[in-house]
Structures are given as C-alpha cells and as structure tokens.
Tab-separated table of C-alpha atoms in Angstrom:
chain	number	residue	atom	x	y	z
L	1	MET	CA	26.803	-7.908	-2.364
L	2	SER	CA	24.732	-4.774	-1.838
L	3	LEU	CA	23.714	-2.519	1.036
L	4	ARG	CA	20.575	-0.390	1.390
L	5	ILE	CA	21.141	2.985	3.102
L	6	ALA	CA	18.258	5.324	3.948
L	7	THR	CA	17.727	8.689	5.589
L	8	PHE	CA	14.512	9.936	7.209
L	9	ASN	CA	13.616	13.054	9.171
L	10	VAL	CA	11.128	11.358	11.473
L	11	GLU	CA	9.729	14.710	12.746
L	12	ASN	CA	9.936	15.234	16.495
L	13	LEU	CA	10.382	11.733	17.895
L	14	MET	CA	10.082	12.906	21.514
L	15	ASN	CA	9.448	11.214	24.845
L	16	ARG	CA	8.394	14.287	26.836
L	17	PHE	CA	5.424	16.625	26.907
L	18	ASP	CA	5.672	20.319	26.117
L	19	PHE	CA	3.301	22.496	28.134
L	20	SER	CA	4.729	25.856	27.061
L	21	GLY	CA	1.683	26.478	24.875
L	22	PHE	CA	-0.382	27.417	27.936
L	23	ARG	CA	1.592	30.647	28.336
L	24	ASN	CA	2.668	31.168	24.744
L	25	GLN	CA	-0.143	30.864	22.216
L	26	LEU	CA	2.379	30.679	19.373
L	27	LEU	CA	3.440	27.301	20.777
L	28	GLN	CA	-0.069	26.021	21.417
L	29	ASP	CA	-1.440	23.239	19.250
L	30	ARG	CA	-4.235	24.397	16.986
L	31	ALA	CA	-6.666	21.786	18.341
L	32	LEU	CA	-6.365	23.075	21.909
L	33	SER	CA	-6.594	26.691	20.776
L	34	LEU	CA	-10.225	26.023	19.780
L	35	PHE	CA	-11.209	25.604	23.437
L	36	GLN	CA	-11.319	27.826	26.490
L	37	ILE	CA	-9.010	26.227	29.041
L	38	GLU	CA	-9.316	27.833	32.443
L	39	ASN	CA	-6.105	26.817	34.174
L	40	GLU	CA	-2.736	25.220	33.568
L	41	ALA	CA	-3.659	21.956	35.292
L	42	ASP	CA	-6.517	21.401	32.833
L	43	TYR	CA	-4.237	22.397	29.965
L	44	ARG	CA	-1.668	19.797	30.986
L	45	HIS	CA	-4.303	17.039	31.141
L	46	LEU	CA	-5.661	17.943	27.713
L	47	GLU	CA	-2.212	18.313	26.152
L	48	ARG	CA	-1.169	14.882	27.409
L	49	ALA	CA	-4.320	13.289	25.955
L	50	ARG	CA	-3.915	15.124	22.635
L	51	MET	CA	-0.254	14.288	22.307
L	52	ILE	CA	-0.621	10.601	23.128
L	53	SER	CA	-3.488	10.194	20.674
L	54	HIS	CA	-1.705	12.069	17.890
L	55	THR	CA	1.620	10.351	18.506
L	56	ASP	CA	0.218	6.826	18.279
L	57	ASP	CA	-1.149	7.430	14.778
L	58	ALA	CA	1.945	9.317	13.639
L	59	ARG	CA	4.394	6.689	14.835
L	60	GLN	CA	2.506	3.841	13.211
L	61	LEU	CA	2.864	5.753	9.940
L	62	SER	CA	6.532	6.590	10.588
L	63	ALA	CA	7.188	2.893	11.123
L	64	LEU	CA	5.416	2.019	7.883
L	65	ALA	CA	7.635	4.494	6.009
L	66	ILE	CA	10.791	2.942	7.492
L	67	ALA	CA	9.555	-0.577	6.791
L	68	ALA	CA	8.825	0.387	3.175
L	69	ALA	CA	12.420	1.571	2.713
L	70	ARG	CA	13.694	-1.952	3.502
L	71	ALA	CA	17.001	-0.376	4.528
L	72	ASP	CA	19.874	-2.189	6.176
L	73	ILE	CA	21.050	1.127	7.647
L	74	ILE	CA	18.702	4.007	8.393
L	75	CYS	CA	19.844	7.477	9.432
L	76	LEU	CA	17.305	9.502	11.395
L	77	GLN	CA	16.885	13.166	12.256
L	78	GLU	CA	14.804	14.809	15.002
L	79	VAL	CA	15.171	12.074	17.618
L	80	GLU	CA	15.186	13.353	21.190
L	81	ASN	CA	17.207	10.596	22.858
L	82	ILE	CA	18.109	6.931	22.661
L	83	GLU	CA	15.241	5.990	24.988
L	84	ALA	CA	12.693	7.492	22.572
L	85	LEU	CA	14.326	5.640	19.678
L	86	ARG	CA	14.312	2.305	21.526
L	87	ALA	CA	10.657	2.727	22.528
L	88	PHE	CA	9.691	3.549	18.941
L	89	GLU	CA	11.614	0.618	17.460
L	90	TYR	CA	10.249	-1.860	19.995
L	91	GLY	CA	6.657	-0.599	20.165
L	92	TYR	CA	6.055	0.237	16.506
L	93	LEU	CA	8.738	-0.806	14.049
L	94	PHE	CA	9.238	-4.277	15.537
L	95	LYS	CA	5.567	-5.079	14.818
L	96	MET	CA	6.230	-4.520	11.110
L	97	VAL	CA	9.747	-5.830	10.495
L	98	GLY	CA	10.454	-8.084	13.476
L	99	HIS	CA	13.995	-8.290	14.823
L	100	GLY	CA	15.351	-5.741	12.401
L	101	TYR	CA	17.192	-2.738	13.794
L	102	ARG	CA	18.901	-4.082	16.888
L	103	GLU	CA	21.822	-1.653	16.700
L	104	LYS	CA	20.959	1.946	17.648
L	105	TYR	CA	23.267	4.900	18.263
L	106	LEU	CA	22.657	8.581	19.006
L	107	ALA	CA	24.980	11.432	19.944
L	108	LYS	CA	23.956	14.553	21.851
L	109	GLY	CA	24.508	17.643	19.718
L	110	ASN	CA	23.936	21.374	19.925
L	111	ASP	CA	20.222	21.714	19.150
L	112	MET	CA	18.382	23.838	21.722
L	113	ARG	CA	15.218	21.740	21.301
L	114	GLY	CA	17.118	18.523	21.922
L	115	ILE	CA	16.483	16.944	18.515
L	116	GLU	CA	19.431	14.784	17.515
L	117	VAL	CA	20.692	12.649	14.649
L	118	ALA	CA	20.680	8.887	15.130
L	119	ILE	CA	21.399	5.681	13.252
L	120	MET	CA	19.842	2.219	13.343
L	121	PHE	CA	21.099	-0.787	11.449
L	122	ARG	CA	20.590	-4.505	11.131
L	123	THR	CA	23.194	-7.015	12.258
L	124	GLU	CA	23.295	-8.308	8.698
L	125	THR	CA	22.160	-7.163	5.267
L	126	ALA	CA	19.168	-8.611	3.442
L	127	TYR	CA	21.716	-10.817	1.650
L	128	GLY	CA	23.073	-12.230	4.902
L	129	GLU	CA	26.333	-10.270	5.059
L	130	PRO	CA	27.306	-9.103	8.581
L	131	ILE	CA	27.169	-5.408	9.545
L	132	GLU	CA	29.535	-4.592	12.408
L	133	PHE	CA	29.805	-1.401	14.430
L	134	VAL	CA	33.390	-0.134	14.652
L	135	SER	CA	33.274	3.378	16.128
L	136	MET	CA	31.347	6.645	16.334
L	137	GLN	CA	32.654	10.190	16.657
L	138	GLY	CA	30.740	13.451	16.979
L	139	HIS	CA	31.936	16.877	15.851
L	140	ALA	CA	29.476	19.090	17.688
L	141	HIS	CA	32.378	20.815	19.473
L	142	VAL	CA	34.151	22.309	16.436
L	143	THR	CA	34.066	26.086	15.882
L	144	PHE	CA	34.211	28.241	12.757
L	145	GLU	CA	37.670	29.442	13.810
L	146	GLU	CA	39.080	25.943	14.350
L	147	LEU	CA	38.241	24.922	10.790
L	148	GLY	CA	39.184	28.254	9.226
L	149	LEU	CA	35.613	28.864	8.076
L	150	TYR	CA	34.826	32.238	9.624
L	151	ASN	CA	34.013	34.899	7.030
L	152	GLU	CA	32.123	38.145	6.410
L	153	ALA	CA	28.897	36.340	5.541
L	154	LEU	CA	28.839	34.675	8.968
L	155	ALA	CA	29.705	37.939	10.682
L	156	GLY	CA	26.839	39.579	8.812
L	157	VAL	CA	24.311	37.214	10.394
L	158	GLY	CA	25.696	37.629	13.891
L	159	GLU	CA	27.979	34.602	14.182
L	160	LYS	CA	31.263	34.877	16.100
L	161	PRO	CA	34.560	33.106	15.298
L	162	HIS	CA	34.349	30.933	18.436
L	163	ASP	CA	30.719	29.875	17.797
L	164	LEU	CA	29.980	26.240	17.089
L	165	VAL	CA	29.665	25.294	13.424
L	166	PHE	CA	27.006	22.604	13.652
L	167	ARG	CA	23.508	23.426	14.823
L	168	ARG	CA	23.070	19.720	15.630
L	169	ASP	CA	26.143	17.651	14.816
L	170	CYS	CA	28.062	15.770	12.170
L	171	VAL	CA	28.321	12.240	13.529
L	172	GLU	CA	30.876	9.960	11.887
L	173	VAL	CA	29.953	6.264	12.129
L	174	ASP	CA	32.403	3.584	11.015
L	175	LEU	CA	30.996	0.186	10.107
L	176	LYS	CA	32.202	-2.976	8.439
L	177	VAL	CA	29.942	-4.681	5.934
L	178	ALA	CA	31.145	-8.195	5.132
L	179	GLY	CA	34.489	-7.046	6.502
L	180	ARG	CA	34.697	-4.013	4.214
L	181	PRO	CA	34.778	-0.494	5.727
L	182	VAL	CA	31.823	1.850	5.221
L	183	THR	CA	31.587	5.281	6.859
L	184	ILE	CA	28.326	7.167	7.334
L	185	TYR	CA	28.151	10.876	8.171
L	186	LEU	CA	24.895	11.821	9.924
L	187	VAL	CA	23.883	15.468	9.498
L	188	HIS	CA	20.984	17.846	10.034
L	189	PHE	CA	21.831	21.387	8.925
L	190	LYS	CA	20.390	24.631	10.231
L	191	SER	CA	16.732	25.179	9.342
L	192	MET	CA	15.703	28.057	7.082
L	193	GLY	CA	13.280	29.614	9.560
L	194	GLY	CA	11.282	32.776	8.934
L	195	ALA	CA	12.382	36.188	7.729
L	196	ARG	CA	15.032	37.946	9.828
L	197	ASN	CA	16.525	41.448	9.599
L	198	GLY	CA	14.611	42.150	6.415
L	199	LEU	CA	15.931	39.025	4.685
L	200	PRO	CA	14.005	35.872	3.741
L	201	GLY	CA	14.674	33.002	6.130
L	202	ARG	CA	16.587	30.934	3.615
L	203	GLU	CA	18.891	33.820	2.731
L	204	SER	CA	19.583	34.898	6.306
L	205	THR	CA	20.513	31.364	7.401
L	206	MET	CA	22.421	30.308	4.270
L	207	PRO	CA	25.886	31.334	5.578
L	208	VAL	CA	25.565	28.865	8.452
L	209	ARG	CA	24.528	25.986	6.184
L	210	MET	CA	27.376	26.816	3.804
L	211	ALA	CA	29.788	26.629	6.747
L	212	GLU	CA	28.253	23.355	7.957
L	213	ALA	CA	28.717	21.837	4.500
L	214	ALA	CA	32.308	23.086	4.286
L	215	ALA	CA	32.948	21.621	7.750
L	216	VAL	CA	31.586	18.191	6.740
L	217	ARG	CA	33.786	18.223	3.661
L	218	ALA	CA	36.822	19.270	5.691
L	219	ILE	CA	36.207	16.481	8.214
L	220	ILE	CA	36.034	13.873	5.437
L	221	GLU	CA	39.108	15.236	3.671
L	222	ALA	CA	41.076	15.272	6.925
L	223	ARG	CA	40.055	11.676	7.571
L	224	PHE	CA	40.723	10.191	4.125
L	225	GLY	CA	43.245	12.564	2.558
L	226	PRO	CA	43.658	13.618	-1.104
L	227	LYS	CA	41.794	10.564	-2.413
L	228	ALA	CA	38.794	11.031	-0.095
L	229	ALA	CA	36.309	11.024	-2.981
L	230	GLN	CA	37.391	7.495	-3.892
L	231	LYS	CA	36.661	6.011	-0.467
L	232	ARG	CA	33.466	4.235	0.596
L	233	TRP	CA	31.331	6.770	2.507
L	234	ALA	CA	27.996	8.566	2.375
L	235	ILE	CA	26.577	11.751	3.900
L	236	CYS	CA	23.004	11.161	5.021
L	237	GLY	CA	20.499	13.612	6.434
L	238	ASP	CA	18.408	16.733	6.183
L	239	LEU	CA	20.433	19.604	4.680
L	240	ASN	CA	17.533	22.078	4.894
L	241	ASP	CA	18.686	23.277	1.490
L	242	TYR	CA	18.002	22.682	-2.192
L	243	ARG	CA	19.276	23.821	-5.551
L	244	GLU	CA	16.074	23.144	-7.439
L	245	ARG	CA	12.389	23.096	-6.605
L	246	ILE	CA	9.036	22.374	-8.221
L	247	VAL	CA	6.761	25.403	-8.098
L	248	VAL	CA	3.172	24.314	-7.479
L	249	GLU	CA	0.232	26.377	-8.707
L	250	GLY	CA	-3.451	25.589	-8.817
L	251	GLY	CA	-6.405	24.979	-6.532
L	252	ILE	CA	-7.777	22.497	-4.035
L	253	GLU	CA	-9.831	20.854	-6.781
L	254	GLY	CA	-6.655	19.323	-8.125
L	255	ASP	CA	-5.975	21.470	-11.199
L	256	TRP	CA	-2.310	21.696	-10.270
L	257	THR	CA	0.629	22.713	-12.425
L	258	PHE	CA	4.206	21.726	-11.563
L	259	THR	CA	7.119	23.785	-12.882
L	260	PRO	CA	10.738	22.757	-12.172
L	261	VAL	CA	12.949	25.737	-11.300
L	262	THR	CA	16.731	25.657	-10.854
L	263	GLU	CA	18.138	28.057	-8.239
L	264	ASP	CA	20.614	30.672	-9.440
L	265	ILE	CA	22.541	30.800	-6.149
L	266	ARG	CA	25.289	28.663	-4.682
L	267	THR	CA	23.979	26.315	-1.997
L	268	SER	CA	25.397	24.099	0.720
L	269	LEU	CA	24.721	21.137	-1.565
L	270	ASP	CA	27.101	22.640	-4.136
L	271	VAL	CA	29.822	22.909	-1.474
L	272	LEU	CA	29.614	19.142	-0.949
L	273	THR	CA	29.195	17.927	-4.529
L	274	GLU	CA	31.500	20.230	-6.502
L	275	GLY	CA	34.527	18.649	-8.082
L	276	GLY	CA	32.921	15.197	-7.980
L	277	PHE	CA	33.504	14.913	-4.223
L	278	CYS	CA	30.136	13.194	-3.825
L	279	GLU	CA	26.912	12.744	-5.771
L	280	ASN	CA	23.320	13.555	-4.938
L	281	VAL	CA	21.976	10.262	-6.269
L	282	ALA	CA	18.403	11.622	-6.312
L	283	GLU	CA	19.422	13.660	-9.351
L	284	ARG	CA	19.432	10.394	-11.279
L	285	LEU	CA	15.644	10.581	-11.109
L	286	ALA	CA	13.489	12.767	-13.358
L	287	PRO	CA	13.181	16.396	-12.125
L	288	LEU	CA	9.570	15.946	-10.975
L	289	GLU	CA	10.517	12.854	-8.927
L	290	ARG	CA	13.305	14.283	-6.727
L	291	TRP	CA	11.284	15.992	-4.001
L	292	THR	CA	11.122	14.930	-0.358
L	293	LEU	CA	9.039	17.743	1.197
L	294	TYR	CA	6.073	19.955	0.372
L	295	HIS	CA	6.519	23.559	1.494
L	296	THR	CA	3.597	25.976	1.648
L	297	ARG	CA	2.828	29.324	3.245
L	298	GLY	CA	-0.479	29.660	1.442
L	299	PRO	CA	-1.457	29.858	-2.245
L	300	GLN	CA	1.280	32.379	-3.048
L	301	GLU	CA	4.159	30.195	-1.864
L	302	ARG	CA	4.017	26.500	-2.622
L	303	HIS	CA	6.699	24.171	-3.859
L	304	LEU	CA	8.062	20.651	-3.651
L	305	CYS	CA	11.785	20.339	-3.012
L	306	GLN	CA	14.487	17.951	-1.889
L	307	LEU	CA	15.789	18.575	1.632
L	308	ASP	CA	16.772	14.964	2.425
L	309	TYR	CA	19.883	13.443	0.899
L	310	VAL	CA	21.972	10.340	0.514
L	311	LEU	CA	25.186	11.837	-0.869
L	312	VAL	CA	27.488	9.062	-2.023
L	313	SER	CA	31.253	9.558	-2.413
L	314	GLY	CA	32.235	10.159	-6.018
L	315	GLY	CA	34.115	6.888	-6.451
L	316	TRP	CA	31.463	4.743	-4.765
L	317	ALA	CA	28.732	6.438	-6.812
L	318	GLN	CA	30.591	5.720	-10.056
L	319	LYS	CA	30.802	2.046	-9.163
L	320	ASN	CA	27.002	2.088	-8.754
L	321	ALA	CA	26.206	4.230	-11.765
L	322	ALA	CA	23.307	2.047	-12.902
L	323	ARG	CA	21.426	2.139	-9.586
L	324	LEU	CA	18.542	4.494	-8.790
L	325	PRO	CA	17.370	5.740	-5.388
L	326	GLN	CA	13.827	5.436	-4.094
L	327	ILE	CA	11.839	8.156	-2.341
L	328	ILE	CA	9.012	6.838	-0.136
L	329	THR	CA	6.016	9.185	-0.513
L	330	ARG	CA	3.126	7.065	0.811
L	331	GLY	CA	3.277	8.711	4.241
L	332	GLN	CA	2.601	12.225	2.968
L	333	PRO	CA	-0.675	13.896	4.030
L	334	TRP	CA	-3.473	14.433	1.534
L	335	ARG	CA	-2.724	18.159	1.310
L	336	THR	CA	0.514	17.366	-0.540
L	337	PRO	CA	-0.036	17.771	-4.300
L	338	PHE	CA	1.642	15.058	-6.338
L	339	PRO	CA	2.974	15.618	-9.874
L	340	PRO	CA	1.261	13.650	-12.655
L	341	GLY	CA	1.568	9.893	-12.340
L	342	GLN	CA	2.926	9.977	-8.794
L	343	SER	CA	-0.175	9.775	-6.583
L	344	PRO	CA	0.558	6.760	-4.353
L	345	GLU	CA	-1.848	4.647	-2.351
L	346	ARG	CA	-1.468	6.278	1.039
L	347	TRP	CA	-1.448	4.203	4.183
L	348	PRO	CA	-4.629	3.922	6.292
L	349	ARG	CA	-5.436	6.832	8.631
L	350	ILE	CA	-3.346	9.403	6.733
L	351	GLY	CA	-5.095	12.750	7.238
L	352	TRP	CA	-5.407	15.958	5.264
L	353	ASP	CA	-2.573	17.511	7.272
L	354	ARG	CA	-2.121	14.948	10.054
L	355	PRO	CA	-1.631	12.232	11.018
L	356	LYS	CA	1.232	11.537	8.633
L	357	ALA	CA	4.490	9.609	8.647
L	358	SER	CA	6.445	12.878	8.717
L	359	ASP	CA	6.595	16.133	6.813
L	360	HIS	CA	9.645	14.597	5.076
L	361	CYS	CA	9.956	11.502	2.882
L	362	PRO	CA	12.574	8.776	3.386
L	363	VAL	CA	15.252	8.441	0.708
L	364	VAL	CA	16.861	5.017	0.197
L	365	MET	CA	19.745	3.929	-2.031
L	366	GLU	CA	21.030	0.421	-2.692
L	367	LEU	CA	24.784	0.271	-3.274
L	368	ASP	CA	27.129	-2.533	-4.185
L	369	VAL	CA	29.924	-2.772	-1.628
L	370	LEU	CA	32.819	-3.415	-4.012
C-alpha cells in the first residue's frame, strides 16, 4: 500500500482585491502602470477587471499542476483562507479530478499578508485505502525564548527573545492511512527578501530560517522522543532556502549553460537533515533535475534552485529507498530556461512570464506505508 504526498506553493491564492497600488507605485501591477488613471474609483474598477482576468487563467493552470501530481495528500502554501481554498477546489480542481480533495484544513498563522499553509487530502488513496483526519495543531504561538533558540545571530538581525519563531506557522496534522498513523508538518519559512543593512537578503534573513528549522525539529523530537527519526512523518513546504543551485548563463536565443553549484554555508535544510533525521528525497534525482523555482534579477543573477521540499523521516525514507520523487514543471512560464532534455510540453495559455501555474513547481513523492 502506498501514499502520494505533494507540496505546492500555489502563489497568492487570495479572495480579496488589493487597491494599495493606487497610492504606492511599488505595489502597482505593471499592466496598470502603463496607463494614466485619473482617480481611485477608476483604478479600483480596472484593478478588479485585471485581477479577475489574470486569476482565471492562473488558477486553471494551478489546478492542472495539482491534477498532474496525482497526490492523495497535497500541502499548499500562500492560501489566504479556507473560503479561497474551497472556491478554488470546487471551481477549478473539481473540473479536472472530480470528487478528489474533499478534506481541507487551514490554520491562521503569523504572516502579515495573510498567506497561510493548508492541506487537502482525499478520503481514500488511489489504491482504495481510507485516509482519516485525526487532529491538527498549530505552533504559530511559540517564541525563540520558549524553545531555547535565541542567539547572537537573531539579535544581530533585530529579533527579540519574546518574538515569534514562525513567520507563518508549523502546522502538525495527524492522519491515519489504512489505520496506520502518518503525521504531516506544514511549513513555509521566512522569505529571503531584498538586501538589508548592507547584507544580501538571503544572508540577513538566514538566522530566522535557521531558527524555524530548529523549532520544527524540536517540535518533532518532543512529540516522538529519541526515536523520532524512525517514525512515519514528513515535513512539507516552502523552506525559502537551498544548499545547491544551478547557475544559468546565456541569452534569450536559448544558448544557455547550466552549472551546478553547492553552497559553502550551513542552511536551514542542514538543520533538519543532519544526523539522518530526515531526507530531502529530491536529492535522489540528478543535480540538474532537483530545482523547483527559477530566480532572476536580470542577466547577472539567474539560477534554478530547490525551495520546495518533501522531507521524509529517516526511517520512513529508508523503507522507500528505491522510490524517486517527481517535480511537476509543465506550469512554468516560457521565460524559465530548462536544462538539456527537460523542456516539457507546457499547458495551453502559459505565457512568457504569466499566466503560469505558480512561480514554484509541485513536488510529489510516493511512499509505501509499512
């Protein structure tokens, strides 16, 4: 008996309009910035029309990406609320997979934008085994001090001992699959952002991600004890971190080169995987196949990297040593350069930059529940 688990940063699954771009050009969509808009009332009309049109295409493509994963359980990031998730599943995903993801759960976390982690799952696996919800617990309330995580690195980036660890949450979801316990940890770590205080964005935000990873590990160890790595659990989500990347060089004509580079710094991923605590199953793929996002700030800064993870407990991963994950890339926009032999047939209506399924790719792993 096997179970397919996926994670997908669905990119701003919202059910509200944002009109702040009228007063702050940095928040204004580039399409509207091409036009002279005389007053806020006109801006609101145009923004509604733009957003509805863009969202319809994007969500059709997001649904195609989820359908392609064929997951029994899918963990999502950047979902505003349960109403948005229900509307998306009913209006878009249902048209592709039918009565699939009837069970949906979301917990309110700490994100200032209101983007949360969520989970959807089927009532039974593709093999007919029942999936039952047992319980869900959030950890958005925990502080650095409570978990003994406060240190000089956090102080150096302005964090205080009583500040909250998680920028969104770590949501612990207990399920039973054919009567056997499975625990999923839903996460979305702090984003890298831009440069701050003379430091690159990744460097200035790394202490928070390191603390988030240490907190997730501490939560699992407190739950399962000394033999935690041997239990049946997975950490799923967007870590906003990587320990290797594929440097992309070349031009728009397609004469790309792809060079794998391993980072020489300790990352939040290392905090979670060291000592065999869990495994990044994507590392079972070839180095040029492990990416889930294309990052670019122009020709001088372009790379593919993995930000999205299904991290499987060490013992569970060992019992599934022969299995490989799948990364769904067909929803990527045409501007994303693909390494040799990887150019997929993209879905209809994919644009140069948008519409797209998301800026991230879903990752899916099939695991025997032994």
